[in-house]
Amino acid sequence: MACLDVHVRICEQEILKYDLEIKALVQDVRECTGPQSTLTELNSKVIESFQNLRLRIQDLEQMGLEQDKESDKQALLQQVEGHRKQMISNQIAWRKANLTSKMSIDALEKEALLNGDDALRKRKKTKGDLTQTSSDITESLMSMSRMMAQQVEQSEDTMTTLATSSKSVQETNEEFKAMTGTIQLGRKLITKYNRRELTDKLLIFLALALFFSTVLYIVKKRLFPFL
């Protein structure tokens, strides 16, 4: 159990590391004003970090499912659900950052065309480059959408597991309540039987006393009629 706790703590630390790493990369994407190759490289790093984060969250979920105590299991699965929600939030922020970056790049391209600045004109893309840029951004957005869909599906699975666990705990509690009621009823019956046994013993004693008194009375009358 101690070994498992160590693995859980290590997994939590790595999840936190990847989460902070993604936030920093998303900020870099948001502030990126080109060229497109820089934005593409940043997005590749973000995708890699998201993949690592998702794997560590899945590892934590597996550890939760392997817990012996139901309370520990539910606690870890709730943490997993929290991490998945945070991951989805980061994916939304990443999508917005890409849109912001694209707007910045487009604005610079327009400025280059309007001002005729040679330095900026050198950054002007050909038609093919612009098509590639749009394609790369579209692919990044599609990748984000797929990842978000996967996270939503995994979150639904985790919630289903939590609901099932909660139902199991509730059913167990109901069984314990039923057992407690049965035990209390049994205790009452035993107490009742004990009282009845005492009453029966007392009645038997009185009957025997009456019997022996009658026998003594008859013997006395037969043997000592003059008394």
PDB file of C-alpha atoms in Angstrom:
ATOM      1  CA  MET A   1       0.000   0.000   0.000  1.00  0.00           C
ATOM      2  CA  ALA A   2       2.872   2.374   0.879  1.00  0.00           C
ATOM      3  CA  CYS A   3       4.508   1.626  -2.471  1.00  0.00           C
ATOM      4  CA  LEU A   4       1.249   2.467  -4.257  1.00  0.00           C
ATOM      5  CA  ASP A   5       0.995   5.758  -2.341  1.00  0.00           C
ATOM      6  CA  VAL A   6       4.486   6.686  -3.545  1.00  0.00           C
ATOM      7  CA  HIS A   7       3.497   5.978  -7.159  1.00  0.00           C
ATOM      8  CA  VAL A   8       0.351   8.072  -6.714  1.00  0.00           C
ATOM      9  CA  ARG A   9       2.378  11.038  -5.396  1.00  0.00           C
ATOM     10  CA  ILE A  10       4.895  10.747  -8.234  1.00  0.00           C
ATOM     11  CA  CYS A  11       2.068  10.602 -10.764  1.00  0.00           C
ATOM     12  CA  GLU A  12       0.424  13.683  -9.223  1.00  0.00           C
ATOM     13  CA  GLN A  13       3.717  15.596  -9.403  1.00  0.00           C
ATOM     14  CA  GLU A  14       4.165  14.721 -13.071  1.00  0.00           C
ATOM     15  CA  ILE A  15       0.578  15.750 -13.835  1.00  0.00           C
ATOM     16  CA  LEU A  16       1.255  19.113 -12.183  1.00  0.00           C
ATOM     17  CA  LYS A  17       4.515  19.481 -14.139  1.00  0.00           C
ATOM     18  CA  TYR A  18       2.834  18.829 -17.492  1.00  0.00           C
ATOM     19  CA  ASP A  19      -0.060  21.120 -16.604  1.00  0.00           C
ATOM     20  CA  LEU A  20       2.312  24.016 -15.858  1.00  0.00           C
ATOM     21  CA  GLU A  21       4.321  23.206 -18.977  1.00  0.00           C
ATOM     22  CA  ILE A  22       1.176  23.365 -21.130  1.00  0.00           C
ATOM     23  CA  LYS A  23       0.115  26.679 -19.595  1.00  0.00           C
ATOM     24  CA  ALA A  24       3.530  28.185 -20.384  1.00  0.00           C
ATOM     25  CA  LEU A  25       3.433  26.877 -23.972  1.00  0.00           C
ATOM     26  CA  VAL A  26      -0.114  28.164 -24.481  1.00  0.00           C
ATOM     27  CA  GLN A  27       1.091  31.602 -23.389  1.00  0.00           C
ATOM     28  CA  ASP A  28       3.927  31.375 -25.932  1.00  0.00           C
ATOM     29  CA  VAL A  29       1.411  30.444 -28.640  1.00  0.00           C
ATOM     30  CA  ARG A  30      -0.784  33.389 -27.695  1.00  0.00           C
ATOM     31  CA  GLU A  31       2.142  35.808 -27.959  1.00  0.00           C
ATOM     32  CA  CYS A  32       3.501  34.316 -31.192  1.00  0.00           C
ATOM     33  CA  THR A  33       3.414  36.776 -34.104  1.00  0.00           C
ATOM     34  CA  GLY A  34       5.152  34.531 -36.612  1.00  0.00           C
ATOM     35  CA  PRO A  35       6.649  33.145 -38.586  1.00  0.00           C
ATOM     36  CA  GLN A  36       4.321  30.211 -39.120  1.00  0.00           C
ATOM     37  CA  SER A  37       7.142  27.715 -38.554  1.00  0.00           C
ATOM     38  CA  THR A  38       7.520  29.029 -34.989  1.00  0.00           C
ATOM     39  CA  LEU A  39       3.797  28.635 -34.335  1.00  0.00           C
ATOM     40  CA  THR A  40       3.830  25.126 -35.795  1.00  0.00           C
ATOM     41  CA  GLU A  41       6.774  24.154 -33.590  1.00  0.00           C
ATOM     42  CA  LEU A  42       5.056  25.521 -30.496  1.00  0.00           C
ATOM     43  CA  ASN A  43       1.865  23.617 -31.324  1.00  0.00           C
ATOM     44  CA  SER A  44       3.854  20.414 -31.742  1.00  0.00           C
ATOM     45  CA  LYS A  45       5.287  20.869 -28.248  1.00  0.00           C
ATOM     46  CA  VAL A  46       1.817  21.538 -26.851  1.00  0.00           C
ATOM     47  CA  ILE A  47       0.443  18.368 -28.460  1.00  0.00           C
ATOM     48  CA  GLU A  48       3.324  16.325 -27.046  1.00  0.00           C
ATOM     49  CA  SER A  49       2.747  17.740 -23.544  1.00  0.00           C
ATOM     50  CA  PHE A  50      -0.978  17.017 -23.794  1.00  0.00           C
ATOM     51  CA  GLN A  51      -0.239  13.428 -24.789  1.00  0.00           C
ATOM     52  CA  ASN A  52       2.109  12.983 -21.804  1.00  0.00           C
ATOM     53  CA  LEU A  53      -0.434  14.574 -19.489  1.00  0.00           C
ATOM     54  CA  ARG A  54      -3.234  12.333 -20.761  1.00  0.00           C
ATOM     55  CA  LEU A  55      -1.113   9.218 -20.210  1.00  0.00           C
ATOM     56  CA  ARG A  56      -0.290  10.208 -16.628  1.00  0.00           C
ATOM     57  CA  ILE A  57      -3.968  10.927 -15.913  1.00  0.00           C
ATOM     58  CA  GLN A  58      -4.822   7.473 -17.253  1.00  0.00           C
ATOM     59  CA  ASP A  59      -2.127   5.972 -14.988  1.00  0.00           C
ATOM     60  CA  LEU A  60      -3.648   7.753 -11.994  1.00  0.00           C
ATOM     61  CA  GLU A  61      -7.103   6.479 -12.959  1.00  0.00           C
ATOM     62  CA  GLN A  62      -5.774   2.907 -13.139  1.00  0.00           C
ATOM     63  CA  MET A  63      -4.228   3.295  -9.676  1.00  0.00           C
ATOM     64  CA  GLY A  64      -7.589   4.499  -8.399  1.00  0.00           C
ATOM     65  CA  LEU A  65      -9.382   1.490  -9.849  1.00  0.00           C
ATOM     66  CA  GLU A  66      -6.850  -0.817  -8.168  1.00  0.00           C
ATOM     67  CA  GLN A  67      -7.504   0.589  -4.666  1.00  0.00           C
ATOM     68  CA  ASP A  68      -8.858  -1.918  -2.152  1.00  0.00           C
ATOM     69  CA  LYS A  69     -10.795   0.591  -0.048  1.00  0.00           C
ATOM     70  CA  GLU A  70     -13.818   2.068  -1.771  1.00  0.00           C
ATOM     71  CA  SER A  71     -13.205   5.478  -0.145  1.00  0.00           C
ATOM     72  CA  ASP A  72      -9.634   5.621  -1.511  1.00  0.00           C
ATOM     73  CA  LYS A  73     -10.892   4.540  -4.919  1.00  0.00           C
ATOM     74  CA  GLN A  74     -13.491   7.279  -5.087  1.00  0.00           C
ATOM     75  CA  ALA A  75     -11.042   9.914  -3.827  1.00  0.00           C
ATOM     76  CA  LEU A  76      -8.533   9.131  -6.586  1.00  0.00           C
ATOM     77  CA  LEU A  77     -11.199   8.936  -9.284  1.00  0.00           C
ATOM     78  CA  GLN A  78     -12.476  12.356  -8.225  1.00  0.00           C
ATOM     79  CA  GLN A  79      -8.933  13.697  -8.566  1.00  0.00           C
ATOM     80  CA  VAL A  80      -8.775  12.151 -12.045  1.00  0.00           C
ATOM     81  CA  GLU A  81     -12.010  13.882 -12.986  1.00  0.00           C
ATOM     82  CA  GLY A  82     -10.603  17.199 -11.733  1.00  0.00           C
ATOM     83  CA  HIS A  83      -7.424  16.753 -13.788  1.00  0.00           C
ATOM     84  CA  ARG A  84      -9.443  15.942 -16.906  1.00  0.00           C
ATOM     85  CA  LYS A  85     -11.563  19.058 -16.472  1.00  0.00           C
ATOM     86  CA  GLN A  86      -8.385  21.123 -16.088  1.00  0.00           C
ATOM     87  CA  MET A  87      -6.973  19.487 -19.224  1.00  0.00           C
ATOM     88  CA  ILE A  88     -10.089  20.412 -21.206  1.00  0.00           C
ATOM     89  CA  SER A  89      -9.765  23.979 -19.904  1.00  0.00           C
ATOM     90  CA  ASN A  90      -6.165  24.078 -21.134  1.00  0.00           C
ATOM     91  CA  GLN A  91      -7.253  22.756 -24.539  1.00  0.00           C
ATOM     92  CA  ILE A  92      -9.835  25.539 -24.843  1.00  0.00           C
ATOM     93  CA  ALA A  93      -7.183  28.101 -23.877  1.00  0.00           C
ATOM     94  CA  TRP A  94      -4.836  26.578 -26.493  1.00  0.00           C
ATOM     95  CA  ARG A  95      -7.495  26.920 -29.192  1.00  0.00           C
ATOM     96  CA  LYS A  96      -8.077  30.578 -28.284  1.00  0.00           C
ATOM     97  CA  ALA A  97      -4.314  31.200 -28.230  1.00  0.00           C
ATOM     98  CA  ASN A  98      -4.004  29.824 -31.778  1.00  0.00           C
ATOM     99  CA  LEU A  99      -6.768  32.113 -32.984  1.00  0.00           C
ATOM    100  CA  THR A 100      -5.071  35.093 -31.308  1.00  0.00           C
ATOM    101  CA  SER A 101      -1.739  34.203 -32.884  1.00  0.00           C
ATOM    102  CA  LYS A 102      -3.315  33.818 -36.326  1.00  0.00           C
ATOM    103  CA  MET A 103      -4.955  37.230 -35.985  1.00  0.00           C
ATOM    104  CA  SER A 104      -1.598  38.760 -35.042  1.00  0.00           C
ATOM    105  CA  ILE A 105       0.141  37.148 -38.013  1.00  0.00           C
ATOM    106  CA  ASP A 106      -2.632  38.272 -40.392  1.00  0.00           C
ATOM    107  CA  ALA A 107      -2.459  41.805 -38.976  1.00  0.00           C
ATOM    108  CA  LEU A 108       1.283  41.988 -39.618  1.00  0.00           C
ATOM    109  CA  GLU A 109       0.784  40.731 -43.165  1.00  0.00           C
ATOM    110  CA  LYS A 110      -1.787  43.462 -43.823  1.00  0.00           C
ATOM    111  CA  GLU A 111       0.533  46.038 -42.314  1.00  0.00           C
ATOM    112  CA  ALA A 112       3.308  44.875 -44.611  1.00  0.00           C
ATOM    113  CA  LEU A 113       1.073  45.280 -47.644  1.00  0.00           C
ATOM    114  CA  LEU A 114      -0.175  48.722 -46.594  1.00  0.00           C
ATOM    115  CA  ASN A 115       3.159  50.225 -45.539  1.00  0.00           C
ATOM    116  CA  GLY A 116       5.284  48.654 -48.248  1.00  0.00           C
ATOM    117  CA  ASP A 117       7.987  48.040 -45.665  1.00  0.00           C
ATOM    118  CA  ASP A 118      10.714  45.906 -47.255  1.00  0.00           C
ATOM    119  CA  ALA A 119      11.472  44.150 -43.958  1.00  0.00           C
ATOM    120  CA  LEU A 120       7.872  43.230 -43.515  1.00  0.00           C
ATOM    121  CA  ARG A 121       7.429  42.375 -47.166  1.00  0.00           C
ATOM    122  CA  LYS A 122      10.042  39.696 -46.739  1.00  0.00           C
ATOM    123  CA  ARG A 123       7.687  38.060 -44.257  1.00  0.00           C
ATOM    124  CA  LYS A 124       4.890  37.980 -46.826  1.00  0.00           C
ATOM    125  CA  LYS A 125       3.917  34.472 -47.690  1.00  0.00           C
ATOM    126  CA  THR A 126       3.222  33.197 -51.119  1.00  0.00           C
ATOM    127  CA  LYS A 127      -0.206  31.810 -51.899  1.00  0.00           C
ATOM    128  CA  GLY A 128       1.086  28.330 -51.236  1.00  0.00           C
ATOM    129  CA  ASP A 129       2.556  29.404 -47.878  1.00  0.00           C
ATOM    130  CA  LEU A 130      -0.732  30.956 -46.830  1.00  0.00           C
ATOM    131  CA  THR A 131      -2.544  27.792 -47.810  1.00  0.00           C
ATOM    132  CA  GLN A 132      -0.083  25.765 -45.767  1.00  0.00           C
ATOM    133  CA  THR A 133      -0.506  28.123 -42.822  1.00  0.00           C
ATOM    134  CA  SER A 134      -4.273  27.741 -42.920  1.00  0.00           C
ATOM    135  CA  SER A 135      -3.887  23.996 -43.281  1.00  0.00           C
ATOM    136  CA  ASP A 136      -1.543  23.785 -40.282  1.00  0.00           C
ATOM    137  CA  ILE A 137      -3.821  25.852 -38.097  1.00  0.00           C
ATOM    138  CA  THR A 138      -6.846  23.854 -39.220  1.00  0.00           C
ATOM    139  CA  GLU A 139      -5.022  20.642 -38.407  1.00  0.00           C
ATOM    140  CA  SER A 140      -4.075  21.998 -34.990  1.00  0.00           C
ATOM    141  CA  LEU A 141      -7.687  22.953 -34.297  1.00  0.00           C
ATOM    142  CA  MET A 142      -8.886  19.548 -35.473  1.00  0.00           C
ATOM    143  CA  SER A 143      -6.300  17.873 -33.232  1.00  0.00           C
ATOM    144  CA  MET A 144      -7.524  19.950 -30.296  1.00  0.00           C
ATOM    145  CA  SER A 145     -11.121  18.989 -31.074  1.00  0.00           C
ATOM    146  CA  ARG A 146     -10.216  15.294 -31.163  1.00  0.00           C
ATOM    147  CA  MET A 147      -8.311  15.554 -27.885  1.00  0.00           C
ATOM    148  CA  MET A 148     -11.191  17.407 -26.226  1.00  0.00           C
ATOM    149  CA  ALA A 149     -13.631  14.772 -27.478  1.00  0.00           C
ATOM    150  CA  GLN A 150     -11.412  12.042 -26.022  1.00  0.00           C
ATOM    151  CA  GLN A 151     -11.200  13.844 -22.699  1.00  0.00           C
ATOM    152  CA  VAL A 152     -14.969  14.318 -22.567  1.00  0.00           C
ATOM    153  CA  GLU A 153     -15.475  10.617 -23.296  1.00  0.00           C
ATOM    154  CA  GLN A 154     -12.927   9.623 -20.636  1.00  0.00           C
ATOM    155  CA  SER A 155     -14.555  12.018 -18.158  1.00  0.00           C
ATOM    156  CA  GLU A 156     -17.914  10.395 -18.862  1.00  0.00           C
ATOM    157  CA  ASP A 157     -16.372   6.974 -18.232  1.00  0.00           C
ATOM    158  CA  THR A 158     -14.853   8.202 -14.963  1.00  0.00           C
ATOM    159  CA  MET A 159     -18.180   9.689 -13.874  1.00  0.00           C
ATOM    160  CA  THR A 160     -19.876   6.394 -14.707  1.00  0.00           C
ATOM    161  CA  THR A 161     -17.310   4.534 -12.609  1.00  0.00           C
ATOM    162  CA  LEU A 162     -17.818   6.979  -9.742  1.00  0.00           C
ATOM    163  CA  ALA A 163     -21.581   6.606 -10.008  1.00  0.00           C
ATOM    164  CA  THR A 164     -21.242   2.814  -9.988  1.00  0.00           C
ATOM    165  CA  SER A 165     -18.933   2.950  -6.974  1.00  0.00           C
ATOM    166  CA  SER A 166     -21.300   5.287  -5.153  1.00  0.00           C
ATOM    167  CA  LYS A 167     -24.192   2.952  -5.930  1.00  0.00           C
ATOM    168  CA  SER A 168     -22.174  -0.006  -4.598  1.00  0.00           C
ATOM    169  CA  VAL A 169     -21.403   1.897  -1.401  1.00  0.00           C
ATOM    170  CA  GLN A 170     -25.064   2.840  -1.034  1.00  0.00           C
ATOM    171  CA  GLU A 171     -26.158  -0.757  -1.569  1.00  0.00           C
ATOM    172  CA  THR A 172     -23.583  -1.931   0.971  1.00  0.00           C
ATOM    173  CA  ASN A 173     -24.867   0.622   3.481  1.00  0.00           C
ATOM    174  CA  GLU A 174     -28.416  -0.575   2.856  1.00  0.00           C
ATOM    175  CA  GLU A 175     -27.286  -4.160   3.456  1.00  0.00           C
ATOM    176  CA  PHE A 176     -25.592  -3.105   6.689  1.00  0.00           C
ATOM    177  CA  LYS A 177     -28.766  -1.326   7.768  1.00  0.00           C
ATOM    178  CA  ALA A 178     -30.803  -4.441   6.988  1.00  0.00           C
ATOM    179  CA  MET A 179     -28.322  -6.606   8.904  1.00  0.00           C
ATOM    180  CA  THR A 180     -28.411  -4.184  11.825  1.00  0.00           C
ATOM    181  CA  GLY A 181     -32.211  -4.348  11.854  1.00  0.00           C
ATOM    182  CA  THR A 182     -32.085  -8.152  11.777  1.00  0.00           C
ATOM    183  CA  ILE A 183     -29.564  -8.242  14.623  1.00  0.00           C
ATOM    184  CA  GLN A 184     -31.675  -5.854  16.709  1.00  0.00           C
ATOM    185  CA  LEU A 185     -34.773  -7.960  16.038  1.00  0.00           C
ATOM    186  CA  GLY A 186     -32.854 -11.084  17.019  1.00  0.00           C
ATOM    187  CA  ARG A 187     -31.695  -9.402  20.216  1.00  0.00           C
ATOM    188  CA  LYS A 188     -35.271  -8.457  21.072  1.00  0.00           C
ATOM    189  CA  LEU A 189     -36.460 -12.009  20.402  1.00  0.00           C
ATOM    190  CA  ILE A 190     -33.672 -13.482  22.538  1.00  0.00           C
ATOM    191  CA  THR A 191     -34.526 -11.070  25.342  1.00  0.00           C
ATOM    192  CA  LYS A 192     -38.192 -12.001  25.002  1.00  0.00           C
ATOM    193  CA  TYR A 193     -37.392 -15.717  25.045  1.00  0.00           C
ATOM    194  CA  ASN A 194     -35.151 -15.271  28.073  1.00  0.00           C
ATOM    195  CA  ARG A 195     -37.961 -13.528  29.908  1.00  0.00           C
ATOM    196  CA  ARG A 196     -40.414 -16.201  28.853  1.00  0.00           C
ATOM    197  CA  GLU A 197     -37.994 -18.905  29.992  1.00  0.00           C
ATOM    198  CA  LEU A 198     -37.750 -17.222  33.391  1.00  0.00           C
ATOM    199  CA  THR A 199     -41.551 -17.024  33.579  1.00  0.00           C
ATOM    200  CA  ASP A 200     -41.859 -20.686  32.592  1.00  0.00           C
ATOM    201  CA  LYS A 201     -39.342 -21.697  35.254  1.00  0.00           C
ATOM    202  CA  LEU A 202     -41.229 -19.718  37.857  1.00  0.00           C
ATOM    203  CA  LEU A 203     -44.538 -21.324  36.818  1.00  0.00           C
ATOM    204  CA  ILE A 204     -42.962 -24.804  36.907  1.00  0.00           C
ATOM    205  CA  PHE A 205     -41.551 -24.081  40.349  1.00  0.00           C
ATOM    206  CA  LEU A 206     -44.956 -22.930  41.613  1.00  0.00           C
ATOM    207  CA  ALA A 207     -46.634 -25.990  40.037  1.00  0.00           C
ATOM    208  CA  LEU A 208     -44.105 -28.319  41.686  1.00  0.00           C
ATOM    209  CA  ALA A 209     -44.539 -26.542  44.986  1.00  0.00           C
ATOM    210  CA  LEU A 210     -48.288 -26.916  44.712  1.00  0.00           C
ATOM    211  CA  PHE A 211     -47.900 -30.569  43.717  1.00  0.00           C
ATOM    212  CA  PHE A 212     -45.618 -31.422  46.631  1.00  0.00           C
ATOM    213  CA  SER A 213     -47.845 -29.481  49.002  1.00  0.00           C
ATOM    214  CA  THR A 214     -50.816 -31.520  47.816  1.00  0.00           C
ATOM    215  CA  VAL A 215     -48.870 -34.774  48.145  1.00  0.00           C
ATOM    216  CA  LEU A 216     -47.766 -33.870  51.659  1.00  0.00           C
ATOM    217  CA  TYR A 217     -51.282 -32.953  52.574  1.00  0.00           C
ATOM    218  CA  ILE A 218     -52.622 -36.308  51.324  1.00  0.00           C
ATOM    219  CA  VAL A 219     -49.860 -38.274  53.056  1.00  0.00           C
ATOM    220  CA  LYS A 220     -50.485 -36.374  56.230  1.00  0.00           C
ATOM    221  CA  LYS A 221     -54.193 -37.153  56.136  1.00  0.00           C
ATOM    222  CA  ARG A 222     -53.569 -40.862  55.404  1.00  0.00           C
ATOM    223  CA  LEU A 223     -50.861 -41.417  58.003  1.00  0.00           C
ATOM    224  CA  PHE A 224     -51.847 -38.998  60.668  1.00  0.00           C
ATOM    225  CA  PRO A 225     -55.588 -38.614  60.406  1.00  0.00           C
ATOM    226  CA  PHE A 226     -55.783 -37.511  64.021  1.00  0.00           C
ATOM    227  CA  LEU A 227     -53.618 -34.422  63.377  1.00  0.00           C
TER     228      LEU A 227
END
